[in-house]
Every structure is written in C-alpha cells, then in structure tokens.
Amino acid sequence: MNIFIIFSITFAHVFLGNGVSNANPLPYEAIFNFGDSVSDTGNAATNHPAMPSNSPYGSTYFKHPSGRFSNGRLILDFIVEAYGLPMLPAYLNLTDGQDIKKGVNFAYAGSTALDQTILKQKSINVDAAAYSLSTQLDSFKKLKPSLCKSEEECDSYFKNSLFLVGEIGGNDINAIIPYKNITKLRELVPLIVEAISNTTTQLIKEGVVELVIPGNFPIGCNSAVLATVNTNKEGDYDQFGCLTTYNAFIEYYNEQLKKAIETLRQQNPNVKITYFDYYGAAKRLFQAPQQYGFSSGKLETFKACCGKGEPYGLSAQFPCGSFSQATVCSDPSKQINWDGPHFTEAAYRLIAKGLVEGPFANPSMKSPPFKIV
C-alpha cells in the first residue's frame, strides 16, 4: 500500500508539474515588426536579384546572404530569440500553409515613414517609399484574417503579442543628408512623427495592446553620414569623432517622438507603449568602444568593416559586396559598423541586450526567458 501511495504521489507530481509548465507560456505568443533595413529579414531581397552565395552579407552567422543588411543577426533577431520565438519570416516571402502564428516581419529595406506621394511633393525621391509604413500596415491588415478569425479570437491573440513600429523614418532623413541642410531635416520631423503615431493608433484600433516605438540612432556617428558630410572642420565633431549637429538633430527628433508617444499613452491608458532608446544604446558604443570589445581611435571606431575608401572604409564606387574592389575586415566583431548605413551583428547584439535587459527601454520590457549572449 505504501509503495502504491508513493507511486501515486510521484505520478501526480510529475503529471501536475508538466501541467504547470505548460500553463506558463512564453511572454509573447507572437511578435510583429514594421520598419526598414535595420530590421528587414528578407522582404526587399524578394524584389532584387539574389546575392551570390559568397556575398559577405550574412557571412558571420548564417554563412550565406539571408536578406539582412548585416554580417549576421539584427536587433529584431536577438529580441525574438530572447523571447523564445523563431526568427520572423518576411511577409513577401510567405508561402501557402506557412505557420505565421508566431509573428511576421513587414519591414522593407529602404522604406520610409512617409508615403511616396508626400515625399515627391517635397522633391524627395526614395524608390523603396513604395513600401512605406502605411503600405506595411496595409499588408498586416490583409494578413490579419489568416491570423485570427473572430473579434474574440483576435483580441485574445493580440493581447499576447508584441508589435514593433520601427525604427522607421531613417530613410526619409537619409534622403536629405547629402544636401547638408539641417533646416530641411527639421521640417520633416513632425510629418514622420505623425506617420508613426497614425500607424500606432490604427494598430491599437485593430486590438493591439502592447507596442514598441524605437527612436533613431546617433546618425552623427554613422559611418555613411560621416563619409557623406565629411566637413574636415574639427569644430563640427565632438570629442569622440561624431558630427555634433547631426546628433543634436536626432536628439530633437527623438524628443518629438517621445512627446507623441506620451500623447498616445494618455489617449490609450489600457495600452502599453514602450520607447526604445536606440540613440543611447548605440552612442555608448562609440563613446567607449574598447569597453565593448571594439576597435578604438577617432577614425578606427567609425570605419566600416565591408567596403572600400578613405577615411571611413566607404565609397559609392565600391560598396560592400562589390567583389572586385570592396574588402571585408578580418574580424567583424571588432567593428561597430558593417557597410556604412548598418551595424555589425556584434553591435546589434549589444544594442538589443540594452533594450531587452535594460536600461534603454521605457517602460521596461517583460522579462525575457532567455539571455542575449
């Protein structure tokens, strides 16, 4: 009898233990993402000729081009991994019958926050603006019936999902940078912020209750911007080697975005909107590169790993992937910048870690079940 009782207790403990385990799901059932090349996992690649298998893009992690504009994983990849979800499939690559219940990525490299018509009215031509934020939102709405069937099912599903709205707007800004006109850049800010706010509002109307809105990076430290502006005036740069005026512009932009987020929070008290401080998470890498394992020096810190040219390892003639001339650094993990506009996997990992595990998210994210290592 005693043996039977012990067996029964042991069986019950194992059975119930498994039941409790199954009753504690991952923090998010799904993650959905909108954005540009910073988070594109293959959408733009569907509309362009395939990169050769020996392209340096994707070489560090995937060992082949993966549709990502880096040598490896992106911030988004590290986030979904930390929350125990698979890497997000690109919307334009979806196939019939593919499992999309754990999330989808709508980000498109080169895309803009503003619609193409608005940009053309301002004499700004960005081809990928055809895949602007509003277009990505329309794609989500088209996909929604495949995700959930009834209002009740959708409410339950979205209650346990996370939506990332951006980073977006960087390409709107990049289109003006060659003109070196800060006034024109500032004129775009309210329009970009409004586009992000409107998309967020529409997602909330669709039943979304948890969103992330990232700010923009310190573009004054960006290799492509440094190479484009390249003023040769010492007073234009801060003590680390970043362009002071362009970082000040992004600080202004991010402040306007945060004000809009606060308004959205007041209008939607039952919705959680987290601000991702991309600026702070990235700038610390440029300010203390050695602390994070990167090469240091006023020029070395900002050199792109992939490309060719002086002084930042970049030129329009020999971009990353042009095999006849462009070179790839021996150890991408020692460089912050990958190809000019984009970071290396090593930099993206540290940025993601600062967002998910703190302190660069406000309010903080749900505790991830897995560490970013």
Short mmCIF file of C-alpha atoms in Angstrom, two decimals:
data_model
loop_
_atom_site.label_atom_id
_atom_site.label_comp_id
_atom_site.label_asym_id
_atom_site.label_seq_id
_atom_site.Cartn_x
_atom_site.Cartn_y
_atom_site.Cartn_z
CA MET A 1 0.00 0.00 0.00
CA ASN A 2 2.81 2.36 0.94
CA ILE A 3 4.52 1.69 -2.38
CA PHE A 4 1.25 2.38 -4.22
CA ILE A 5 0.79 5.67 -2.35
CA ILE A 6 4.36 6.75 -3.08
CA PHE A 7 3.91 5.84 -6.76
CA SER A 8 0.62 7.74 -6.91
CA ILE A 9 2.15 10.85 -5.33
CA THR A 10 5.16 10.69 -7.63
CA PHE A 11 2.94 10.25 -10.71
CA ALA A 12 0.71 13.12 -9.64
CA HIS A 13 3.71 15.36 -9.01
CA VAL A 14 5.20 14.67 -12.45
CA PHE A 15 1.85 15.00 -14.21
CA LEU A 16 0.88 18.20 -12.43
CA GLY A 17 4.39 19.54 -12.77
CA ASN A 18 4.16 19.18 -16.53
CA GLY A 19 0.74 20.76 -16.42
CA VAL A 20 2.06 23.79 -14.55
CA SER A 21 4.94 24.06 -17.01
CA ASN A 22 2.57 24.02 -19.96
CA ALA A 23 0.37 26.58 -18.21
CA ASN A 24 3.26 29.07 -18.19
CA PRO A 25 3.71 30.02 -21.84
CA LEU A 26 6.29 32.37 -23.29
CA PRO A 27 5.84 36.11 -22.56
CA TYR A 28 4.59 36.68 -26.12
CA GLU A 29 2.64 34.38 -28.39
CA ALA A 30 3.83 36.32 -31.43
CA ILE A 31 5.90 39.33 -32.49
CA PHE A 32 5.15 41.54 -35.49
CA ASN A 33 7.54 44.11 -36.91
CA PHE A 34 7.37 47.16 -39.16
CA GLY A 35 10.44 49.08 -40.31
CA ASP A 36 13.30 49.45 -42.78
CA SER A 37 16.67 47.79 -43.41
CA VAL A 38 17.56 47.87 -39.72
CA SER A 39 15.01 45.08 -39.24
CA ASP A 40 14.28 43.69 -42.74
CA THR A 41 14.73 39.90 -42.70
CA GLY A 42 14.18 39.37 -46.42
CA ASN A 43 11.36 41.49 -47.84
CA ALA A 44 13.49 43.73 -50.05
CA ALA A 45 15.50 40.72 -51.19
CA THR A 46 12.42 39.31 -52.92
CA ASN A 47 12.41 42.23 -55.36
CA HIS A 48 16.12 42.19 -56.15
CA PRO A 49 18.42 39.65 -57.82
CA ALA A 50 19.74 37.12 -55.36
CA MET A 51 23.14 37.89 -53.88
CA PRO A 52 25.84 35.39 -54.82
CA SER A 53 26.39 32.71 -52.22
CA ASN A 54 29.81 34.11 -51.35
CA SER A 55 28.48 37.58 -50.58
CA PRO A 56 29.79 38.94 -47.27
CA TYR A 57 26.24 39.73 -46.14
CA GLY A 58 25.14 37.15 -43.57
CA SER A 59 28.60 35.57 -43.58
CA THR A 60 29.27 35.59 -39.84
CA TYR A 61 26.11 33.91 -38.56
CA PHE A 62 24.07 32.50 -41.43
CA LYS A 63 27.10 31.66 -43.63
CA HIS A 64 25.17 32.95 -46.64
CA PRO A 65 23.07 36.01 -47.59
CA SER A 66 19.90 35.97 -45.51
CA GLY A 67 18.12 39.07 -46.75
CA ARG A 68 19.59 41.03 -43.85
CA PHE A 69 21.79 44.10 -44.24
CA SER A 70 24.50 42.98 -41.85
CA ASN A 71 27.02 40.21 -41.45
CA GLY A 72 24.64 38.37 -39.12
CA ARG A 73 21.63 38.85 -36.91
CA LEU A 74 19.75 42.09 -36.39
CA ILE A 75 18.29 43.70 -33.27
CA LEU A 76 14.95 42.10 -34.14
CA ASP A 77 16.52 38.62 -34.37
CA PHE A 78 18.03 38.94 -30.91
CA ILE A 79 14.72 40.15 -29.46
CA VAL A 80 12.65 37.26 -30.82
CA GLU A 81 15.31 34.78 -29.69
CA ALA A 82 15.30 36.26 -26.17
CA TYR A 83 11.54 35.68 -26.01
CA GLY A 84 11.80 32.11 -27.25
CA LEU A 85 10.28 32.70 -30.68
CA PRO A 86 11.63 31.73 -34.11
CA MET A 87 13.13 34.33 -36.43
CA LEU A 88 10.34 36.24 -38.13
CA PRO A 89 9.56 35.31 -41.73
CA ALA A 90 9.47 38.15 -44.25
CA TYR A 91 5.90 38.94 -45.36
CA LEU A 92 6.77 38.96 -49.07
CA ASN A 93 8.38 35.53 -48.75
CA LEU A 94 5.42 33.78 -47.14
CA THR A 95 4.22 30.58 -48.77
CA ASP A 96 0.85 28.84 -48.68
CA GLY A 97 0.37 26.92 -45.47
CA GLN A 98 3.36 28.50 -43.72
CA ASP A 99 2.99 28.87 -39.96
CA ILE A 100 2.66 32.59 -39.27
CA LYS A 101 1.10 32.40 -35.81
CA LYS A 102 4.37 33.28 -34.07
CA GLY A 103 4.77 36.51 -35.99
CA VAL A 104 5.64 38.12 -39.32
CA ASN A 105 8.03 40.84 -40.41
CA PHE A 106 6.78 43.61 -42.72
CA ALA A 107 9.98 45.74 -42.67
CA TYR A 108 11.40 46.63 -46.07
CA ALA A 109 14.94 47.89 -46.65
CA GLY A 110 14.97 51.47 -47.86
CA SER A 111 11.36 52.09 -46.86
CA THR A 112 10.17 55.35 -45.38
CA ALA A 113 7.79 56.58 -42.72
CA LEU A 114 6.21 58.95 -45.24
CA ASP A 115 4.29 57.85 -48.31
CA GLN A 116 5.91 58.24 -51.71
CA THR A 117 3.41 60.92 -52.78
CA ILE A 118 4.26 63.12 -49.81
CA LEU A 119 7.99 62.76 -50.41
CA LYS A 120 7.66 63.58 -54.11
CA GLN A 121 5.73 66.74 -53.22
CA LYS A 122 8.86 67.77 -51.34
CA SER A 123 11.10 66.74 -54.28
CA ILE A 124 12.43 63.76 -52.32
CA ASN A 125 12.77 60.59 -54.36
CA VAL A 126 13.07 57.29 -52.49
CA ASP A 127 12.18 54.25 -54.61
CA ALA A 128 11.50 51.99 -51.63
CA ALA A 129 8.97 54.52 -50.32
CA ALA A 130 6.53 52.33 -52.25
CA TYR A 131 6.86 50.09 -49.15
CA SER A 132 6.36 52.91 -46.65
CA LEU A 133 4.92 52.43 -43.19
CA SER A 134 1.32 52.80 -44.40
CA THR A 135 1.93 50.13 -47.06
CA GLN A 136 3.32 47.78 -44.41
CA LEU A 137 0.27 48.44 -42.26
CA ASP A 138 -2.00 47.58 -45.21
CA SER A 139 -0.09 44.31 -45.61
CA PHE A 140 -0.74 43.48 -41.96
CA LYS A 141 -4.45 44.16 -42.39
CA LYS A 142 -4.54 41.84 -45.41
CA LEU A 143 -2.82 39.13 -43.39
CA LYS A 144 -4.99 39.55 -40.29
CA PRO A 145 -7.78 37.12 -41.39
CA SER A 146 -5.12 34.40 -41.63
CA LEU A 147 -4.02 35.10 -38.06
CA CYS A 148 -7.39 35.10 -36.32
CA LYS A 149 -10.99 34.63 -37.44
CA SER A 150 -13.30 36.34 -34.94
CA GLU A 151 -13.07 39.54 -32.92
CA GLU A 152 -12.79 37.50 -29.73
CA GLU A 153 -10.02 35.33 -31.17
CA CYS A 154 -8.13 38.38 -32.44
CA ASP A 155 -8.46 40.18 -29.11
CA SER A 156 -7.06 37.17 -27.27
CA TYR A 157 -4.26 36.69 -29.81
CA PHE A 158 -3.15 40.32 -29.94
CA LYS A 159 -3.36 40.62 -26.17
CA ASN A 160 -0.44 38.20 -26.06
CA SER A 161 1.51 39.64 -29.00
CA LEU A 162 4.15 42.36 -29.29
CA PHE A 163 4.24 44.89 -32.15
CA LEU A 164 7.35 46.87 -33.07
CA VAL A 165 6.65 50.06 -35.03
CA GLY A 166 10.08 50.95 -36.37
CA GLU A 167 12.77 52.04 -36.39
CA ILE A 168 11.31 53.90 -39.38
CA GLY A 169 11.98 57.38 -40.74
CA GLY A 170 15.72 56.95 -41.12
CA ASN A 171 15.48 56.79 -44.91
CA ASP A 172 13.32 59.91 -45.07
CA ILE A 173 16.17 61.62 -43.21
CA ASN A 174 18.93 59.95 -45.25
CA ALA A 175 17.47 61.30 -48.49
CA ILE A 176 18.19 64.86 -47.34
CA ILE A 177 21.59 64.34 -45.70
CA PRO A 178 23.58 64.75 -48.97
CA TYR A 179 22.21 68.31 -49.16
CA LYS A 180 23.63 69.05 -45.68
CA ASN A 181 20.55 71.08 -44.80
CA ILE A 182 19.51 70.74 -41.16
CA THR A 183 16.56 73.10 -41.64
CA LYS A 184 15.02 70.78 -44.23
CA LEU A 185 15.63 67.84 -41.91
CA ARG A 186 13.77 69.54 -39.06
CA GLU A 187 10.83 70.29 -41.38
CA LEU A 188 10.35 66.54 -41.89
CA VAL A 189 10.21 65.71 -38.19
CA PRO A 190 6.52 66.48 -37.47
CA LEU A 191 5.47 64.59 -40.61
CA ILE A 192 7.50 61.48 -39.69
CA VAL A 193 6.27 61.55 -36.10
CA GLU A 194 2.67 61.91 -37.28
CA ALA A 195 3.03 58.92 -39.63
CA ILE A 196 4.33 56.75 -36.78
CA SER A 197 1.59 57.97 -34.44
CA ASN A 198 -1.14 57.31 -37.00
CA THR A 199 0.09 53.77 -37.65
CA THR A 200 0.26 53.08 -33.92
CA THR A 201 -3.28 54.37 -33.47
CA GLN A 202 -4.56 52.12 -36.26
CA LEU A 203 -2.84 49.09 -34.75
CA ILE A 204 -4.48 49.86 -31.41
CA LYS A 205 -7.85 50.01 -33.19
CA GLU A 206 -7.08 46.55 -34.57
CA GLY A 207 -6.82 45.27 -31.00
CA VAL A 208 -3.08 45.58 -30.31
CA VAL A 209 -2.32 46.30 -26.64
CA GLU A 210 1.48 46.16 -26.42
CA LEU A 211 3.75 48.08 -28.77
CA VAL A 212 7.32 49.29 -29.05
CA ILE A 213 8.30 52.51 -30.83
CA PRO A 214 12.05 52.99 -31.26
CA GLY A 215 13.73 56.35 -31.66
CA ASN A 216 16.52 56.87 -34.16
CA PHE A 217 20.26 56.24 -33.91
CA PRO A 218 23.02 58.84 -33.38
CA ILE A 219 23.49 59.44 -37.11
CA GLY A 220 26.33 61.83 -36.37
CA CYS A 221 28.33 58.71 -35.51
CA ASN A 222 27.13 56.74 -38.53
CA SER A 223 29.91 55.86 -40.98
CA ALA A 224 27.79 56.62 -44.05
CA VAL A 225 26.77 60.05 -42.71
CA LEU A 226 30.33 60.83 -41.65
CA ALA A 227 31.60 59.92 -45.12
CA THR A 228 28.85 61.95 -46.83
CA VAL A 229 29.13 65.12 -44.75
CA ASN A 230 32.91 64.93 -44.15
CA THR A 231 33.34 68.64 -43.35
CA ASN A 232 37.04 68.47 -42.39
CA LYS A 233 36.29 71.14 -39.76
CA GLU A 234 37.39 69.98 -36.34
CA GLY A 235 34.72 72.07 -34.62
CA ASP A 236 31.96 70.06 -36.36
CA TYR A 237 32.86 66.93 -34.40
CA ASP A 238 32.54 66.04 -30.73
CA GLN A 239 35.36 64.60 -28.62
CA PHE A 240 34.58 61.07 -29.87
CA GLY A 241 34.52 61.88 -33.58
CA CYS A 242 30.76 62.19 -34.16
CA LEU A 243 29.11 65.07 -36.03
CA THR A 244 27.63 67.29 -33.31
CA THR A 245 24.92 68.98 -35.39
CA TYR A 246 23.52 65.72 -36.75
CA ASN A 247 23.38 64.07 -33.34
CA ALA A 248 21.66 67.18 -31.98
CA PHE A 249 19.10 66.85 -34.76
CA ILE A 250 18.37 63.24 -33.79
CA GLU A 251 18.05 64.26 -30.15
CA TYR A 252 15.42 66.79 -31.27
CA TYR A 253 13.67 64.18 -33.41
CA ASN A 254 13.60 61.65 -30.57
CA GLU A 255 12.20 64.24 -28.15
CA GLN A 256 9.33 64.99 -30.54
CA LEU A 257 8.68 61.28 -30.94
CA LYS A 258 8.61 60.76 -27.17
CA LYS A 259 6.08 63.60 -26.81
CA ALA A 260 3.86 61.89 -29.38
CA ILE A 261 4.20 58.58 -27.53
CA GLU A 262 3.15 60.24 -24.29
CA THR A 263 0.04 61.61 -26.04
CA LEU A 264 -0.76 58.12 -27.35
CA ARG A 265 -0.40 56.72 -23.82
CA GLN A 266 -2.82 59.30 -22.44
CA GLN A 267 -5.32 58.53 -25.20
CA ASN A 268 -4.97 54.76 -24.69
CA PRO A 269 -4.47 54.10 -20.96
CA ASN A 270 -5.00 50.34 -21.37
CA VAL A 271 -2.23 50.01 -23.95
CA LYS A 272 1.47 49.62 -23.11
CA ILE A 273 3.76 51.61 -25.40
CA THR A 274 7.49 51.18 -24.80
CA TYR A 275 10.04 53.62 -26.16
CA PHE A 276 13.30 52.05 -27.35
CA ASP A 277 16.23 54.41 -26.89
CA TYR A 278 18.25 53.41 -29.95
CA TYR A 279 20.22 56.63 -29.58
CA GLY A 280 21.54 55.90 -26.10
CA ALA A 281 22.01 52.16 -26.72
CA ALA A 282 24.18 52.85 -29.78
CA LYS A 283 26.01 56.03 -28.74
CA ARG A 284 27.65 54.37 -25.74
CA LEU A 285 29.42 52.00 -28.16
CA PHE A 286 31.06 54.93 -29.96
CA GLN A 287 31.92 56.70 -26.71
CA ALA A 288 33.65 53.69 -25.12
CA PRO A 289 34.42 51.22 -27.93
CA GLN A 290 37.18 49.38 -26.06
CA GLN A 291 34.82 48.71 -23.15
CA TYR A 292 32.58 46.77 -25.54
CA GLY A 293 35.35 44.97 -27.42
CA PHE A 294 35.51 47.26 -30.47
CA SER A 295 38.47 48.89 -32.17
CA SER A 296 39.15 52.38 -30.87
CA GLY A 297 40.54 55.59 -32.29
CA LYS A 298 38.87 58.66 -33.76
CA LEU A 299 38.82 57.08 -37.21
CA GLU A 300 39.16 53.37 -36.47
CA THR A 301 35.99 53.33 -34.34
CA PHE A 302 33.94 54.59 -37.29
CA LYS A 303 35.42 52.54 -40.11
CA ALA A 304 33.03 50.23 -41.93
CA CYS A 305 34.00 46.57 -41.93
CA CYS A 306 32.82 45.99 -45.51
CA GLY A 307 33.60 48.39 -48.35
CA LYS A 308 36.50 50.48 -49.62
CA GLY A 309 37.50 54.13 -49.37
CA GLU A 310 39.02 56.74 -47.11
CA PRO A 311 38.79 57.72 -44.36
CA TYR A 312 35.83 55.55 -43.26
CA GLY A 313 36.30 52.49 -45.45
CA LEU A 314 33.48 53.62 -47.74
CA SER A 315 32.89 54.94 -51.23
CA ALA A 316 29.94 54.98 -53.62
CA GLN A 317 32.10 53.30 -56.25
CA PHE A 318 32.96 50.23 -54.19
CA PRO A 319 30.10 49.36 -51.82
CA CYS A 320 30.05 46.25 -49.68
CA GLY A 321 29.53 43.24 -51.91
CA SER A 322 31.30 44.62 -54.99
CA PHE A 323 33.77 41.76 -55.15
CA SER A 324 36.34 43.27 -57.47
CA GLN A 325 37.35 46.04 -55.09
CA ALA A 326 35.48 46.10 -51.76
CA THR A 327 37.15 44.40 -48.84
CA VAL A 328 35.88 42.84 -45.61
CA CYS A 329 37.69 43.34 -42.31
CA SER A 330 39.33 40.29 -40.76
CA ASP A 331 37.17 40.35 -37.62
CA PRO A 332 33.70 41.95 -37.91
CA SER A 333 33.16 41.51 -34.17
CA LYS A 334 35.75 44.26 -33.61
CA GLN A 335 33.83 46.82 -35.69
CA ILE A 336 30.64 48.68 -34.82
CA ASN A 337 29.77 49.50 -38.42
CA TRP A 338 29.25 46.89 -41.12
CA ASP A 339 28.73 48.55 -44.52
CA GLY A 340 28.15 52.26 -43.91
CA PRO A 341 24.46 52.63 -43.04
CA HIS A 342 24.23 49.42 -40.98
CA PHE A 343 25.83 47.93 -37.89
CA THR A 344 27.61 44.61 -37.42
CA GLU A 345 25.96 41.72 -35.63
CA ALA A 346 28.22 42.40 -32.64
CA ALA A 347 26.87 45.96 -32.34
CA TYR A 348 23.26 44.88 -32.91
CA ARG A 349 23.63 42.26 -30.16
CA LEU A 350 24.78 44.85 -27.61
CA ILE A 351 22.03 47.26 -28.63
CA ALA A 352 19.38 44.52 -28.34
CA LYS A 353 20.75 43.49 -24.95
CA GLY A 354 20.46 47.07 -23.72
CA LEU A 355 16.86 47.25 -24.93
CA VAL A 356 15.55 43.92 -23.68
CA GLU A 357 17.53 43.66 -20.44
CA GLY A 358 17.79 47.39 -19.74
CA PRO A 359 18.25 50.26 -19.33
CA PHE A 360 17.30 51.54 -22.80
CA ALA A 361 13.57 50.71 -22.80
CA ASN A 362 10.94 52.88 -21.13
CA PRO A 363 8.94 51.33 -19.60
CA SER A 364 10.98 48.15 -19.37
CA MET A 365 10.07 45.06 -21.35
CA LYS A 366 8.65 41.84 -19.96
CA SER A 367 11.42 39.73 -18.53
CA PRO A 368 12.78 37.50 -21.35
CA PRO A 369 13.10 33.77 -20.66
CA PHE A 370 16.48 33.69 -22.42
CA LYS A 371 19.57 35.86 -22.10
CA ILE A 372 21.13 37.57 -25.09
CA VAL A 373 24.66 36.13 -25.13
#
